[in-house]
Amino acid sequence: MKAITLLQPQKIVFGTGCIETFTEDYKKMGLQRLMVLTAPPILPLIEEPLANLKATDVSIEIFQDILAEPTVNDFKKILEVARQFKADSVVGIGGGSVLDVTKLVAAFINSAQQVEDCFGTGFIKAKGLWFACLPTTAGTGSEVSPNAILLDERDHLKKGIVSPFLIADAAYVDPKLTWTVPAKVTADTGMDALTHCIEAYTNKFAHPSVDIYALQGIRLIAANLERAVKNGKDQEAREALAFGSLYGGLCLGPVNTAAVHALSYPLGGEFHIPHGLSNAILLPSVMKFNMPANIKRHAEVAIALGCQPGKNDEETAQRGVDFIYRLAAAVGIPDKLTALGIPQTAVDGMAKAAMQVQRLLKNNPREVTEQDAKDIYNSLY
């Protein structure tokens, strides 16, 4: 069995209402200057826990203007706010973009390194401030991954920074924080989490220690996403999605994603399509492309999705792809790139940009050429 490295937060707390555990844990550490990164819709949900901390003389700086697809320049402005505040700790309470920026603020606040010099794997030199992540969407799994994504304005491409120093000191996954997420965001982020699990299970570097997370994540999300989209207050469905997203995040460090994510980056970088939606619209087409490279694994994905076995692995695997098409339609994901305002004339440029994301393409079970990328994009018109 090949070697694998599993890096996870020292503490992972899961459960409805566990934001209170975060405040109690924080008080015990003796930290005094907490930078809170969040978004306006989240503030009403966290007023009481933050008031609880302020009552113990903790100074809190709240920054809530993080864009859905933050750029390098956006990050630098936020970093300057954190430096002026003299933060000694950081917490992110929000979706994937909020959590990614949280990680980077903690890593770079006392560092002379520039964030744009650290794109790729392993370039951050040292651990930064103590930080915690509290996800408010069931999607990116960023709360437990060593990855952070920013949009690099220089070439209009989303890029990843991967480092063990981006692993949170603590992650608190409170499904209650997702109850007010709108149906569309629930759908997009849920499909993102499902993509993490499917790509981790089917890629070249799949490993038994991660397979267990990937398969359980697929089961939970497939069975509960449509329920949560239709009724955001369905507590059982919300908890299942939060768990599925957590499992997807645990797949990201040791195994990571593949061609779906690589092909989705130009959609976000050039056309500012939300990350989850970009993955969702590409997922079934890329699965169909990848199937011949590992039919058995795709058949096992189909079974985890809840499909009945066919007469052979190929038929079973195809049922999995068909299920993804149906699920995407059921939760409102469009099946054409024109529905996202992306003209077919953009295909050549997107394919060229996607080929730069070799960090992920190297994981794909089937080699993706620039022509393959064009064909996959063109299949969505």
PDB file of C-alpha atoms in Angstrom, residues 30-236:
ATOM      1  CA  GLY A  30      -6.100  33.486  27.114  1.00  0.00           C
ATOM      2  CA  LEU A  31      -6.085  35.146  23.685  1.00  0.00           C
ATOM      3  CA  GLN A  32      -7.261  38.755  23.682  1.00  0.00           C
ATOM      4  CA  ARG A  33      -7.542  40.167  20.148  1.00  0.00           C
ATOM      5  CA  LEU A  34      -9.809  38.172  17.871  1.00  0.00           C
ATOM      6  CA  MET A  35     -10.252  39.014  14.197  1.00  0.00           C
ATOM      7  CA  VAL A  36     -13.617  37.704  12.990  1.00  0.00           C
ATOM      8  CA  LEU A  37     -14.080  37.203   9.258  1.00  0.00           C
ATOM      9  CA  THR A  38     -17.683  36.685   8.211  1.00  0.00           C
ATOM     10  CA  ALA A  39     -20.467  37.940   5.913  1.00  0.00           C
ATOM     11  CA  PRO A  40     -23.488  40.214   6.592  1.00  0.00           C
ATOM     12  CA  PRO A  41     -26.155  37.453   6.537  1.00  0.00           C
ATOM     13  CA  ILE A  42     -24.219  35.588   9.247  1.00  0.00           C
ATOM     14  CA  LEU A  43     -24.027  38.416  11.786  1.00  0.00           C
ATOM     15  CA  PRO A  44     -27.446  37.834  13.394  1.00  0.00           C
ATOM     16  CA  LEU A  45     -26.486  34.182  13.973  1.00  0.00           C
ATOM     17  CA  ILE A  46     -23.273  35.021  15.825  1.00  0.00           C
ATOM     18  CA  GLU A  47     -24.177  38.157  17.805  1.00  0.00           C
ATOM     19  CA  GLU A  48     -24.780  36.263  21.035  1.00  0.00           C
ATOM     20  CA  PRO A  49     -21.557  34.162  20.968  1.00  0.00           C
ATOM     21  CA  LEU A  50     -19.465  37.245  20.152  1.00  0.00           C
ATOM     22  CA  ALA A  51     -21.173  39.234  22.925  1.00  0.00           C
ATOM     23  CA  ASN A  52     -20.284  36.373  25.245  1.00  0.00           C
ATOM     24  CA  LEU A  53     -16.609  36.780  24.332  1.00  0.00           C
ATOM     25  CA  LYS A  54     -16.675  40.569  24.631  1.00  0.00           C
ATOM     26  CA  ALA A  55     -18.054  40.194  28.150  1.00  0.00           C
ATOM     27  CA  THR A  56     -14.751  38.532  29.085  1.00  0.00           C
ATOM     28  CA  ASP A  57     -12.733  41.518  27.781  1.00  0.00           C
ATOM     29  CA  VAL A  58     -11.815  39.995  24.442  1.00  0.00           C
ATOM     30  CA  SER A  59     -11.318  42.713  21.807  1.00  0.00           C
ATOM     31  CA  ILE A  60     -13.061  41.785  18.562  1.00  0.00           C
ATOM     32  CA  GLU A  61     -12.642  43.228  15.076  1.00  0.00           C
ATOM     33  CA  ILE A  62     -15.334  42.102  12.619  1.00  0.00           C
ATOM     34  CA  PHE A  63     -14.629  42.164   8.892  1.00  0.00           C
ATOM     35  CA  GLN A  64     -17.651  41.244   6.783  1.00  0.00           C
ATOM     36  CA  ASP A  65     -16.934  42.525   3.270  1.00  0.00           C
ATOM     37  CA  ILE A  66     -15.418  39.373   1.769  1.00  0.00           C
ATOM     38  CA  LEU A  67     -16.509  38.859  -1.829  1.00  0.00           C
ATOM     39  CA  ALA A  68     -17.687  35.474  -3.074  1.00  0.00           C
ATOM     40  CA  GLU A  69     -14.550  35.109  -5.215  1.00  0.00           C
ATOM     41  CA  PRO A  70     -11.843  37.080  -3.342  1.00  0.00           C
ATOM     42  CA  THR A  71      -8.848  38.324  -5.303  1.00  0.00           C
ATOM     43  CA  VAL A  72      -5.218  38.741  -4.287  1.00  0.00           C
ATOM     44  CA  ASN A  73      -5.800  42.479  -3.853  1.00  0.00           C
ATOM     45  CA  ASP A  74      -8.941  41.882  -1.778  1.00  0.00           C
ATOM     46  CA  PHE A  75      -6.911  39.631   0.505  1.00  0.00           C
ATOM     47  CA  LYS A  76      -4.134  42.216   0.924  1.00  0.00           C
ATOM     48  CA  LYS A  77      -6.655  44.845   2.047  1.00  0.00           C
ATOM     49  CA  ILE A  78      -8.104  42.464   4.636  1.00  0.00           C
ATOM     50  CA  LEU A  79      -4.620  41.508   5.805  1.00  0.00           C
ATOM     51  CA  GLU A  80      -3.831  45.173   6.417  1.00  0.00           C
ATOM     52  CA  VAL A  81      -6.966  45.539   8.559  1.00  0.00           C
ATOM     53  CA  ALA A  82      -5.865  42.542  10.637  1.00  0.00           C
ATOM     54  CA  ARG A  83      -2.361  43.970  11.054  1.00  0.00           C
ATOM     55  CA  GLN A  84      -3.666  47.368  12.158  1.00  0.00           C
ATOM     56  CA  PHE A  85      -5.943  45.652  14.677  1.00  0.00           C
ATOM     57  CA  LYS A  86      -2.924  43.640  15.936  1.00  0.00           C
ATOM     58  CA  ALA A  87      -4.912  40.398  15.953  1.00  0.00           C
ATOM     59  CA  ASP A  88      -3.507  37.539  18.031  1.00  0.00           C
ATOM     60  CA  SER A  89      -6.090  35.037  16.693  1.00  0.00           C
ATOM     61  CA  VAL A  90      -8.496  34.703  13.778  1.00  0.00           C
ATOM     62  CA  VAL A  91     -11.823  32.961  13.283  1.00  0.00           C
ATOM     63  CA  GLY A  92     -13.692  32.512  10.017  1.00  0.00           C
ATOM     64  CA  ILE A  93     -17.466  32.077  10.201  1.00  0.00           C
ATOM     65  CA  GLY A  94     -18.795  31.790   6.685  1.00  0.00           C
ATOM     66  CA  GLY A  95     -18.622  29.963   3.375  1.00  0.00           C
ATOM     67  CA  GLY A  96     -15.545  28.690   1.611  1.00  0.00           C
ATOM     68  CA  SER A  97     -14.202  32.083   0.555  1.00  0.00           C
ATOM     69  CA  VAL A  98     -14.427  33.415   4.112  1.00  0.00           C
ATOM     70  CA  LEU A  99     -12.644  30.355   5.496  1.00  0.00           C
ATOM     71  CA  ASP A 100      -9.919  30.482   2.837  1.00  0.00           C
ATOM     72  CA  VAL A 101      -9.195  34.146   3.572  1.00  0.00           C
ATOM     73  CA  THR A 102      -9.177  33.361   7.307  1.00  0.00           C
ATOM     74  CA  LYS A 103      -6.441  30.771   6.804  1.00  0.00           C
ATOM     75  CA  LEU A 104      -4.341  33.158   4.750  1.00  0.00           C
ATOM     76  CA  VAL A 105      -4.743  36.074   7.190  1.00  0.00           C
ATOM     77  CA  ALA A 106      -3.521  33.846  10.030  1.00  0.00           C
ATOM     78  CA  ALA A 107      -0.588  32.616   7.932  1.00  0.00           C
ATOM     79  CA  PHE A 108       0.605  35.956   6.524  1.00  0.00           C
ATOM     80  CA  ILE A 109      -0.169  38.525   9.255  1.00  0.00           C
ATOM     81  CA  ASN A 110       3.329  38.284  10.748  1.00  0.00           C
ATOM     82  CA  SER A 111       5.098  37.037   7.627  1.00  0.00           C
ATOM     83  CA  ALA A 112       7.326  38.847   5.147  1.00  0.00           C
ATOM     84  CA  GLN A 113       6.227  36.455   2.391  1.00  0.00           C
ATOM     85  CA  GLN A 114       3.875  37.659  -0.340  1.00  0.00           C
ATOM     86  CA  VAL A 115       0.758  35.603  -0.961  1.00  0.00           C
ATOM     87  CA  GLU A 116       1.256  35.574  -4.738  1.00  0.00           C
ATOM     88  CA  ASP A 117       4.631  33.884  -4.265  1.00  0.00           C
ATOM     89  CA  CYS A 118       3.002  30.964  -2.462  1.00  0.00           C
ATOM     90  CA  PHE A 119       0.602  29.626  -5.091  1.00  0.00           C
ATOM     91  CA  GLY A 120       1.163  25.903  -5.344  1.00  0.00           C
ATOM     92  CA  THR A 121       2.083  23.368  -2.687  1.00  0.00           C
ATOM     93  CA  GLY A 122       4.379  23.821   0.294  1.00  0.00           C
ATOM     94  CA  PHE A 123       5.643  27.391  -0.115  1.00  0.00           C
ATOM     95  CA  ILE A 124       4.432  28.926   3.176  1.00  0.00           C
ATOM     96  CA  LYS A 125       7.435  28.893   5.504  1.00  0.00           C
ATOM     97  CA  ALA A 126       5.946  28.952   9.005  1.00  0.00           C
ATOM     98  CA  LYS A 127       2.824  28.573  11.134  1.00  0.00           C
ATOM     99  CA  GLY A 128       0.978  31.808  11.773  1.00  0.00           C
ATOM    100  CA  LEU A 129      -1.632  32.796  14.363  1.00  0.00           C
ATOM    101  CA  TRP A 130      -4.050  30.430  16.068  1.00  0.00           C
ATOM    102  CA  PHE A 131      -7.210  30.229  13.965  1.00  0.00           C
ATOM    103  CA  ALA A 132     -10.514  28.396  13.855  1.00  0.00           C
ATOM    104  CA  CYS A 133     -13.050  27.773  11.091  1.00  0.00           C
ATOM    105  CA  LEU A 134     -16.841  27.591  11.433  1.00  0.00           C
ATOM    106  CA  PRO A 135     -18.482  26.807   8.083  1.00  0.00           C
ATOM    107  CA  THR A 136     -21.897  28.273   7.305  1.00  0.00           C
ATOM    108  CA  THR A 137     -22.345  26.331   4.072  1.00  0.00           C
ATOM    109  CA  ALA A 138     -22.089  22.592   3.449  1.00  0.00           C
ATOM    110  CA  GLY A 139     -19.760  22.788   0.499  1.00  0.00           C
ATOM    111  CA  THR A 140     -16.047  23.447   0.404  1.00  0.00           C
ATOM    112  CA  GLY A 141     -14.913  21.479   3.456  1.00  0.00           C
ATOM    113  CA  SER A 142     -12.313  24.220   3.831  1.00  0.00           C
ATOM    114  CA  GLU A 143     -12.609  24.018   7.617  1.00  0.00           C
ATOM    115  CA  VAL A 144     -10.521  20.814   7.596  1.00  0.00           C
ATOM    116  CA  SER A 145      -8.429  21.158   4.424  1.00  0.00           C
ATOM    117  CA  PRO A 146      -4.911  22.598   3.895  1.00  0.00           C
ATOM    118  CA  ASN A 147      -6.063  24.524   0.809  1.00  0.00           C
ATOM    119  CA  ALA A 148      -6.995  28.139   0.135  1.00  0.00           C
ATOM    120  CA  ILE A 149      -8.091  29.648  -3.185  1.00  0.00           C
ATOM    121  CA  LEU A 150      -7.713  33.202  -4.462  1.00  0.00           C
ATOM    122  CA  LEU A 151      -8.419  34.808  -7.819  1.00  0.00           C
ATOM    123  CA  ASP A 152      -5.156  36.048  -9.313  1.00  0.00           C
ATOM    124  CA  GLU A 153      -6.090  39.184 -11.270  1.00  0.00           C
ATOM    125  CA  ARG A 154      -2.893  38.989 -13.330  1.00  0.00           C
ATOM    126  CA  ASP A 155      -4.238  36.154 -15.483  1.00  0.00           C
ATOM    127  CA  HIS A 156      -7.906  35.956 -14.418  1.00  0.00           C
ATOM    128  CA  LEU A 157      -7.431  32.483 -12.960  1.00  0.00           C
ATOM    129  CA  LYS A 158      -8.278  31.061  -9.563  1.00  0.00           C
ATOM    130  CA  LYS A 159      -5.206  29.576  -7.913  1.00  0.00           C
ATOM    131  CA  GLY A 160      -4.636  27.395  -4.902  1.00  0.00           C
ATOM    132  CA  ILE A 161      -2.236  27.613  -2.003  1.00  0.00           C
ATOM    133  CA  VAL A 162      -1.696  24.291  -0.239  1.00  0.00           C
ATOM    134  CA  SER A 163       0.252  24.053   3.017  1.00  0.00           C
ATOM    135  CA  PRO A 164       0.133  22.167   6.312  1.00  0.00           C
ATOM    136  CA  PHE A 165       0.208  25.627   7.910  1.00  0.00           C
ATOM    137  CA  LEU A 166      -3.270  26.261   6.483  1.00  0.00           C
ATOM    138  CA  ILE A 167      -4.787  23.487   8.599  1.00  0.00           C
ATOM    139  CA  ALA A 168      -7.054  25.104  11.204  1.00  0.00           C
ATOM    140  CA  ASP A 169      -6.180  24.688  14.866  1.00  0.00           C
ATOM    141  CA  ALA A 170      -9.849  23.892  15.429  1.00  0.00           C
ATOM    142  CA  ALA A 171     -12.937  23.359  13.277  1.00  0.00           C
ATOM    143  CA  TYR A 172     -16.452  23.711  14.656  1.00  0.00           C
ATOM    144  CA  VAL A 173     -19.070  22.352  12.259  1.00  0.00           C
ATOM    145  CA  ASP A 174     -22.440  23.616  13.461  1.00  0.00           C
ATOM    146  CA  PRO A 175     -25.218  22.617  11.010  1.00  0.00           C
ATOM    147  CA  LYS A 176     -27.471  25.252  12.597  1.00  0.00           C
ATOM    148  CA  LEU A 177     -25.355  27.924  10.892  1.00  0.00           C
ATOM    149  CA  THR A 178     -26.521  26.520   7.524  1.00  0.00           C
ATOM    150  CA  TRP A 179     -30.266  26.647   8.208  1.00  0.00           C
ATOM    151  CA  THR A 180     -30.715  30.104   6.679  1.00  0.00           C
ATOM    152  CA  VAL A 181     -28.624  29.428   3.554  1.00  0.00           C
ATOM    153  CA  PRO A 182     -30.802  30.099   0.463  1.00  0.00           C
ATOM    154  CA  ALA A 183     -31.880  27.143  -1.673  1.00  0.00           C
ATOM    155  CA  LYS A 184     -29.652  28.111  -4.616  1.00  0.00           C
ATOM    156  CA  VAL A 185     -26.532  28.367  -2.450  1.00  0.00           C
ATOM    157  CA  THR A 186     -27.466  25.093  -0.733  1.00  0.00           C
ATOM    158  CA  ALA A 187     -27.639  23.437  -4.164  1.00  0.00           C
ATOM    159  CA  ASP A 188     -24.385  24.910  -5.491  1.00  0.00           C
ATOM    160  CA  THR A 189     -22.359  24.198  -2.364  1.00  0.00           C
ATOM    161  CA  GLY A 190     -23.854  20.735  -1.914  1.00  0.00           C
ATOM    162  CA  MET A 191     -22.837  19.799  -5.458  1.00  0.00           C
ATOM    163  CA  ASP A 192     -19.356  21.148  -4.698  1.00  0.00           C
ATOM    164  CA  ALA A 193     -19.065  18.855  -1.674  1.00  0.00           C
ATOM    165  CA  LEU A 194     -20.310  15.920  -3.740  1.00  0.00           C
ATOM    166  CA  THR A 195     -17.676  16.713  -6.371  1.00  0.00           C
ATOM    167  CA  HIS A 196     -14.921  16.625  -3.735  1.00  0.00           C
ATOM    168  CA  CYS A 197     -15.973  13.146  -2.669  1.00  0.00           C
ATOM    169  CA  ILE A 198     -16.420  11.742  -6.187  1.00  0.00           C
ATOM    170  CA  GLU A 199     -13.128  13.179  -7.450  1.00  0.00           C
ATOM    171  CA  ALA A 200     -11.256  11.912  -4.390  1.00  0.00           C
ATOM    172  CA  TYR A 201     -12.645   8.398  -4.860  1.00  0.00           C
ATOM    173  CA  THR A 202     -11.995   8.190  -8.598  1.00  0.00           C
ATOM    174  CA  ASN A 203      -8.658   9.956  -9.001  1.00  0.00           C
ATOM    175  CA  LYS A 204      -5.197   8.475  -9.527  1.00  0.00           C
ATOM    176  CA  PHE A 205      -4.150   8.959  -5.923  1.00  0.00           C
ATOM    177  CA  ALA A 206      -7.244   7.475  -4.260  1.00  0.00           C
ATOM    178  CA  HIS A 207      -6.339   5.661  -1.047  1.00  0.00           C
ATOM    179  CA  PRO A 208      -8.243   3.287   1.283  1.00  0.00           C
ATOM    180  CA  SER A 209      -7.799   5.655   4.236  1.00  0.00           C
ATOM    181  CA  VAL A 210      -9.596   8.399   2.296  1.00  0.00           C
ATOM    182  CA  ASP A 211     -12.042   6.187   0.387  1.00  0.00           C
ATOM    183  CA  ILE A 212     -14.039   5.693   3.577  1.00  0.00           C
ATOM    184  CA  TYR A 213     -14.625   9.466   3.856  1.00  0.00           C
ATOM    185  CA  ALA A 214     -15.380   9.832   0.149  1.00  0.00           C
ATOM    186  CA  LEU A 215     -17.960   7.072  -0.052  1.00  0.00           C
ATOM    187  CA  GLN A 216     -19.777   8.119   3.111  1.00  0.00           C
ATOM    188  CA  GLY A 217     -19.811  11.730   1.895  1.00  0.00           C
ATOM    189  CA  ILE A 218     -21.332  10.617  -1.425  1.00  0.00           C
ATOM    190  CA  ARG A 219     -24.030   8.615   0.382  1.00  0.00           C
ATOM    191  CA  LEU A 220     -24.980  11.458   2.718  1.00  0.00           C
ATOM    192  CA  ILE A 221     -25.085  14.209   0.099  1.00  0.00           C
ATOM    193  CA  ALA A 222     -26.883  12.184  -2.579  1.00  0.00           C
ATOM    194  CA  ALA A 223     -29.630  11.191  -0.141  1.00  0.00           C
ATOM    195  CA  ASN A 224     -30.145  14.622   1.423  1.00  0.00           C
ATOM    196  CA  LEU A 225     -29.275  17.468  -0.961  1.00  0.00           C
ATOM    197  CA  GLU A 226     -32.660  17.710  -2.648  1.00  0.00           C
ATOM    198  CA  ARG A 227     -34.387  17.575   0.760  1.00  0.00           C
ATOM    199  CA  ALA A 228     -32.312  20.474   2.106  1.00  0.00           C
ATOM    200  CA  VAL A 229     -32.850  22.546  -1.053  1.00  0.00           C
ATOM    201  CA  LYS A 230     -36.626  22.106  -0.753  1.00  0.00           C
ATOM    202  CA  ASN A 231     -36.722  22.719   3.017  1.00  0.00           C
ATOM    203  CA  GLY A 232     -33.812  24.598   4.543  1.00  0.00           C
ATOM    204  CA  LYS A 233     -35.125  23.910   8.054  1.00  0.00           C
ATOM    205  CA  ASP A 234     -34.940  20.133   7.586  1.00  0.00           C
ATOM    206  CA  GLN A 235     -32.526  19.561  10.461  1.00  0.00           C
ATOM    207  CA  GLU A 236     -31.734  15.946   9.588  1.00  0.00           C
TER     208      GLU A 236
END
